Coordinates of C-alpha atoms and ligand atoms in Angstrom, one line a residue:
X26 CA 125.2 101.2 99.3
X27 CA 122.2 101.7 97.2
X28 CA 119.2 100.0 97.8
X29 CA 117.0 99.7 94.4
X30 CA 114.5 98.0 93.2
X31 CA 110.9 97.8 91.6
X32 CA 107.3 96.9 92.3
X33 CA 106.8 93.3 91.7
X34 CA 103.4 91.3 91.6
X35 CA 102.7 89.3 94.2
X36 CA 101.1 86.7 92.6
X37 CA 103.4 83.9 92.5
X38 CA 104.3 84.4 95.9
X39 CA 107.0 86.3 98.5
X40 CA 110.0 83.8 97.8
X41 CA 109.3 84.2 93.8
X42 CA 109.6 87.8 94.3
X43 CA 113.1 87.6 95.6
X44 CA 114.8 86.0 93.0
X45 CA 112.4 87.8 90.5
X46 CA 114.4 91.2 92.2
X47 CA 117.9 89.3 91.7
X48 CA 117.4 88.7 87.9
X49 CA 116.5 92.5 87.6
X50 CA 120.0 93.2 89.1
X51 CA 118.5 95.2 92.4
X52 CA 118.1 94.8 95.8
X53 CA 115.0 96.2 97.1
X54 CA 111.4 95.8 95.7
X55 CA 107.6 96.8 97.0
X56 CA 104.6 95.0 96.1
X57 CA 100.5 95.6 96.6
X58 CA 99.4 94.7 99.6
X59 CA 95.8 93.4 97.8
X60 CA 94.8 93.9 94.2
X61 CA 94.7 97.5 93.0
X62 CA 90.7 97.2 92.9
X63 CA 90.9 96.4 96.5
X64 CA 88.2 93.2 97.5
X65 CA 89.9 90.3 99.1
X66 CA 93.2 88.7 99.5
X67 CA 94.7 85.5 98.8
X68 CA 95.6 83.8 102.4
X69 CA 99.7 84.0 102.9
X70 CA 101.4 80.9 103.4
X71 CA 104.0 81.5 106.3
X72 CA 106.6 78.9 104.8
X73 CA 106.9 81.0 101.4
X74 CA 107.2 84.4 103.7
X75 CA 110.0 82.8 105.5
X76 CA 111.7 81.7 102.5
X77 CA 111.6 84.9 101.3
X78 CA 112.7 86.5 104.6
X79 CA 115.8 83.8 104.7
X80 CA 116.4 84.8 101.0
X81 CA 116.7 88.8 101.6
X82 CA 118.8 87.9 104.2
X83 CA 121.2 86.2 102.4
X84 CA 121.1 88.0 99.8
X85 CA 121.2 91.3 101.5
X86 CA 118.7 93.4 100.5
X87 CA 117.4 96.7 101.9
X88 CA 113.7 96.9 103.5
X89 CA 111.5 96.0 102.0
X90 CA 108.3 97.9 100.8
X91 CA 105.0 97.0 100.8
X92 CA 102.2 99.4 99.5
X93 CA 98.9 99.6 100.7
X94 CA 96.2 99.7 98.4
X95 CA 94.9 102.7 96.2
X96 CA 91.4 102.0 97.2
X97 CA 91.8 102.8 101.1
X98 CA 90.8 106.2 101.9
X99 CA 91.3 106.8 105.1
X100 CA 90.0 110.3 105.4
X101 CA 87.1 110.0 102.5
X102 CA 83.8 111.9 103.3
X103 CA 81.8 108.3 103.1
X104 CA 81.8 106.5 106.1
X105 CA 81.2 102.9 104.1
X106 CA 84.7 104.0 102.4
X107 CA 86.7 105.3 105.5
X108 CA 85.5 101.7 107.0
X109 CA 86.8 99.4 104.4
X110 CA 90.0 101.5 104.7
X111 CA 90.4 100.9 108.4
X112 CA 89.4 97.7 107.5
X113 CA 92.3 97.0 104.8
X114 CA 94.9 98.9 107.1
X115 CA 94.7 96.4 109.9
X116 CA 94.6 93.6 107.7
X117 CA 97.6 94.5 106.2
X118 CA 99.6 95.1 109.2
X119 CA 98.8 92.1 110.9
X120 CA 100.2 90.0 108.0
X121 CA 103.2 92.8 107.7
X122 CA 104.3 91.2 110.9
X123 CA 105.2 87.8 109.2
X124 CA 107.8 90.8 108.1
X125 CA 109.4 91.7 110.9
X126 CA 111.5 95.1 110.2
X127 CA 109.8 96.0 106.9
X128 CA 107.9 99.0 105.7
X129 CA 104.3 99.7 104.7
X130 CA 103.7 103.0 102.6
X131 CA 100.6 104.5 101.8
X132 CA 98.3 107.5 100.6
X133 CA 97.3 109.8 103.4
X134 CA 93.9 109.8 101.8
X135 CA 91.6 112.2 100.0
X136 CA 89.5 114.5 101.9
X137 CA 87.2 114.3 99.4
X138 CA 85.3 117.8 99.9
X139 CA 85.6 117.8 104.1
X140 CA 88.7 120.2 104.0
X141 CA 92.4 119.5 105.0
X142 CA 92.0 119.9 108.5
X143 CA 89.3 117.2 109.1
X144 CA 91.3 114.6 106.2
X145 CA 94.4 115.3 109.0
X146 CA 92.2 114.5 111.6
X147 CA 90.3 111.7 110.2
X148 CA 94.3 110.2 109.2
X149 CA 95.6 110.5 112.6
X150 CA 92.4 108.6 114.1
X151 CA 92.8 105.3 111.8
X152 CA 96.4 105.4 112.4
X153 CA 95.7 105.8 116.0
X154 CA 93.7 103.0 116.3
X155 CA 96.0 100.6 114.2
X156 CA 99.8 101.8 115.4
X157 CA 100.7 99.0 118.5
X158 CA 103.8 99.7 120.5
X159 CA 105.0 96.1 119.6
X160 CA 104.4 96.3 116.1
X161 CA 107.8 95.5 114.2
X162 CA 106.6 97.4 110.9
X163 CA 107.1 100.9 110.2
X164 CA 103.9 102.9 108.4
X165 CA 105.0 105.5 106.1
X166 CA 102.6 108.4 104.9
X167 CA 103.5 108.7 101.0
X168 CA 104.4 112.7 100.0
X169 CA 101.4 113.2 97.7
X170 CA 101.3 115.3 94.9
X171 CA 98.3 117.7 95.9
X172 CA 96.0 116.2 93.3
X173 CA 92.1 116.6 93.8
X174 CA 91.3 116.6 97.6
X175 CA 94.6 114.7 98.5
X176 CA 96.0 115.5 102.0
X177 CA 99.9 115.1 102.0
X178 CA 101.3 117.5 99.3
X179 CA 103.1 119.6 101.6
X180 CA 105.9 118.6 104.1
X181 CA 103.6 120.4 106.6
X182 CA 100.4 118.1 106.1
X183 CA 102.4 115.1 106.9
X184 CA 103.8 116.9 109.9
X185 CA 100.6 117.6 111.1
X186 CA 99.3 114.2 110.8
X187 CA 102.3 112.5 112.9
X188 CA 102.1 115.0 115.4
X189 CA 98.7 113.8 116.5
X190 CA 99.5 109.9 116.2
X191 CA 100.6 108.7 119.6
X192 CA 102.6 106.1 118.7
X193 CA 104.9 108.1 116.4
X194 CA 108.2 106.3 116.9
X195 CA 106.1 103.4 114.0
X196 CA 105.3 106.4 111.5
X197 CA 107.4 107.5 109.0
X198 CA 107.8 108.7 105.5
X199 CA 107.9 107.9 101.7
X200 CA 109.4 110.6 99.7
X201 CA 108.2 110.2 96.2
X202 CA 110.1 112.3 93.6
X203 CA 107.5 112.5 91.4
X204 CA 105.0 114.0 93.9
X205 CA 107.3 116.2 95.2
X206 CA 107.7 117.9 92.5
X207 CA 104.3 117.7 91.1
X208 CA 103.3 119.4 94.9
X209 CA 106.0 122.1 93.7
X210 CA 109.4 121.8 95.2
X211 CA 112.2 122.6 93.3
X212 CA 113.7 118.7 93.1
X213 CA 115.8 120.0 90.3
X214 CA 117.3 123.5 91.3
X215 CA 117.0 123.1 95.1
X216 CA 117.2 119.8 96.5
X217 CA 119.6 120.9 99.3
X218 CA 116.9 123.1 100.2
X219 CA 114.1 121.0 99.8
X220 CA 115.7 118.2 101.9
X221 CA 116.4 121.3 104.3
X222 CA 113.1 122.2 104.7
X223 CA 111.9 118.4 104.7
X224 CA 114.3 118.3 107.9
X225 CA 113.2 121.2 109.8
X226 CA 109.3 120.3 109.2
X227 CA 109.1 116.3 109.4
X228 CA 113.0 115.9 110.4
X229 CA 115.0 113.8 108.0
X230 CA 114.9 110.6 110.8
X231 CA 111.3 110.0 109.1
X232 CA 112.2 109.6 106.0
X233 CA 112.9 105.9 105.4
X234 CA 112.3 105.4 101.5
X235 CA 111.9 106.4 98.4
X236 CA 110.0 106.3 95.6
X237 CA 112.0 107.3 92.3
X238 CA 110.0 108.5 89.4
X239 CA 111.0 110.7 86.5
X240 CA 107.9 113.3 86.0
X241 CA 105.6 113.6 83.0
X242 CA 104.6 117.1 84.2
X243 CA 106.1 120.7 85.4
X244 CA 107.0 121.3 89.1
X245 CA 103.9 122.2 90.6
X246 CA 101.3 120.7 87.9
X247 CA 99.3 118.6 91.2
X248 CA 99.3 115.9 88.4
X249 CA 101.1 112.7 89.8
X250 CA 101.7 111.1 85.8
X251 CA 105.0 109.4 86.4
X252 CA 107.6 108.8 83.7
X253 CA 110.8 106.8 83.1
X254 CA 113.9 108.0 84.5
X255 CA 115.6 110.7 82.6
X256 CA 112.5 111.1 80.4
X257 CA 110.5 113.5 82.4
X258 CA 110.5 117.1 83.4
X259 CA 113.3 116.0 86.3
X260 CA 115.5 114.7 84.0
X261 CA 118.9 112.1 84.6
X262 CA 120.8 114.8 86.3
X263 CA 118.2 115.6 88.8
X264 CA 117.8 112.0 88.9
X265 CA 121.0 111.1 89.6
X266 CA 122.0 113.9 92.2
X267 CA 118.7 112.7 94.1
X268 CA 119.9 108.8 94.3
X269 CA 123.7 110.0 95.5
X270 CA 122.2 112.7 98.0
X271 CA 123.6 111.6 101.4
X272 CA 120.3 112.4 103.0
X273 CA 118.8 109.9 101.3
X274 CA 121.8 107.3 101.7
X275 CA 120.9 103.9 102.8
X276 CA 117.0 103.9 101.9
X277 CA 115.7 101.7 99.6
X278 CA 115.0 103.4 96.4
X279 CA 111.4 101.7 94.5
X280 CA 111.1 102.7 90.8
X281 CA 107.2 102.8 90.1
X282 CA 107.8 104.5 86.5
X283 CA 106.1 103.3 83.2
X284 CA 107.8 99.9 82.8
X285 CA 108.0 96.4 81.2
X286 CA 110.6 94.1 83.0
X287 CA 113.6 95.3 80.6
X288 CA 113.2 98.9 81.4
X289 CA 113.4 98.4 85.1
X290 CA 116.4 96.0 84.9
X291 CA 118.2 99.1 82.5
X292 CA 116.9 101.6 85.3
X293 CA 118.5 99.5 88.0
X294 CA 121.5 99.0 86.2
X295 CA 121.6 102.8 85.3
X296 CA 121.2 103.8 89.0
X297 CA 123.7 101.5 90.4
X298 CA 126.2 102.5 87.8
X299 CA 126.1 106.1 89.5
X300 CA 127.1 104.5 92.7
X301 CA 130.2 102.4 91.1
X302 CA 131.4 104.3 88.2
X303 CA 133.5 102.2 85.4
Ligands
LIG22 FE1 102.2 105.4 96.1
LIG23 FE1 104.7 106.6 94.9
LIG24 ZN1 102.2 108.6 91.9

């Protein structure tokens, strides 16, 4: 079963995404926690959530994935910055838990100058203070591309960062193709290995989604420019053996590439055609 989908706007509300997901043809979607720009949120109305929850039920969709916002730097050398982060992160998973079982993704951060070490540090500390034992939402650290200052563009970053997060067993990852390759692995001509090495560093138990993006860029650029499926330095074929890879099997599979609503329902289609040929 593949789980696929898109990122939707939330701004007709949780139920409206839904059926928005079931006219695209897929089964999965993510959505922006708060407006790209960060600032405030509109109030959720718990009737529409449940709708929504009832809905995916039915309708039996994958997790769900919600994305935190661009804006929230956890590990950023400011201190205003680092608080509105911490800020926005516990906002958004107390209303994650009107989602019970659902999954919350987001960039490690940007160390902005401080150095790797103390961006790991400064990760594991906001995450420390935010993961609850009876929090029904798993967090998942985004594999970055290694652009700028960003922590989270090797396997072994992210490593670090859950090994100093108590409550681990709520941490996971977000395996982003385009990153991944933009960091430098070999998506294309390894992906056995890569997954290999994903396993022995992080363990593939973590990894509980994925973001599937064509690349505008070569492997190891640090660029992060996505592009439509097939139309980027991966290419279909990588594409393709990436969504059928049994490591990956059973995730939910979110398409952030450059896209009006007709290119994501043809990706969707596309990438649930590889599942049932003819
Ligand atoms: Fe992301
Ligand atoms: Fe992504
Ligand atoms: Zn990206």
């Amino acid at each position: 079963m593949i789980y696929i989908g898109c990122h939707l706007s939330v701004t007709d509300g949780y139920e409206a995404m839904g059926y928005t997901m079931s006219r695209f043809g897929g089964n999965t979607f993510a959505w922006f926690t708060r407006n790209p720009r960060g600032g405030r949120t509109k109030p959720v109305d718990p009737e529409d959530v449940e709708a929504l929850l009832s809905y995916v039920k039915q309708e039996q969709f994958g997790p769900l994935v919600a994305h935190g916002s661009y804006t929230m730097n956890l590990c950023s050398a400011k201190s205003e910055t680092r608080k509105n982060g911490l800020e926005m992160l516990k906002q958004d998973l107390e209303r994650m838990e009107l989602l019970p079982g659902n999954l919350y993704n987001f960039h490690p951060g940007s160390h902005t100058g401080q150095g790797t070490e103390a961006g790991i540090s400064l990760i594991a500390d906001a995450l420390n203070k935010n993961l609850k034992p009876e929090m029904r939402t798993t967090v998942l650290l985004e594999t970055m591309a290694g652009k700028g200052s960003e922590v989270g563009g090797t396997f072994e970053e992210l490593r670090e960062i859950i090994d100093r997060v108590e409550c681990r067993e709520k941490l996971g990852v977000c395996f982003d193709t385009c990153h991944t390759w933009d960091a430098g692995y070999d998506l294309i001509h390894d992906l056995d290995g890569v997954l290999t090495h994903f396993d022995n560093v992080i363990g593939l138990g973590r990894l509980k989604a994925v973001h599937f993006n064509d690349s505008k860029n070569d492997r190891g650029s640090h660029k992060d420019r996505h592009e439509k499926l097939g139309q980027g330095a991966l290419g279909m074929e990588a594409m393709k053996r990436i969504a059928l890879h049994p490591a990956l099997a059973g995730h939910p599979f979110i398409l952030e590439t450059p896209n009006e609503d007709e290119g994501y329902m043809r990706e969707i289609k596309t990438v649930l055609s590889w599942e049932n040929p003819g």
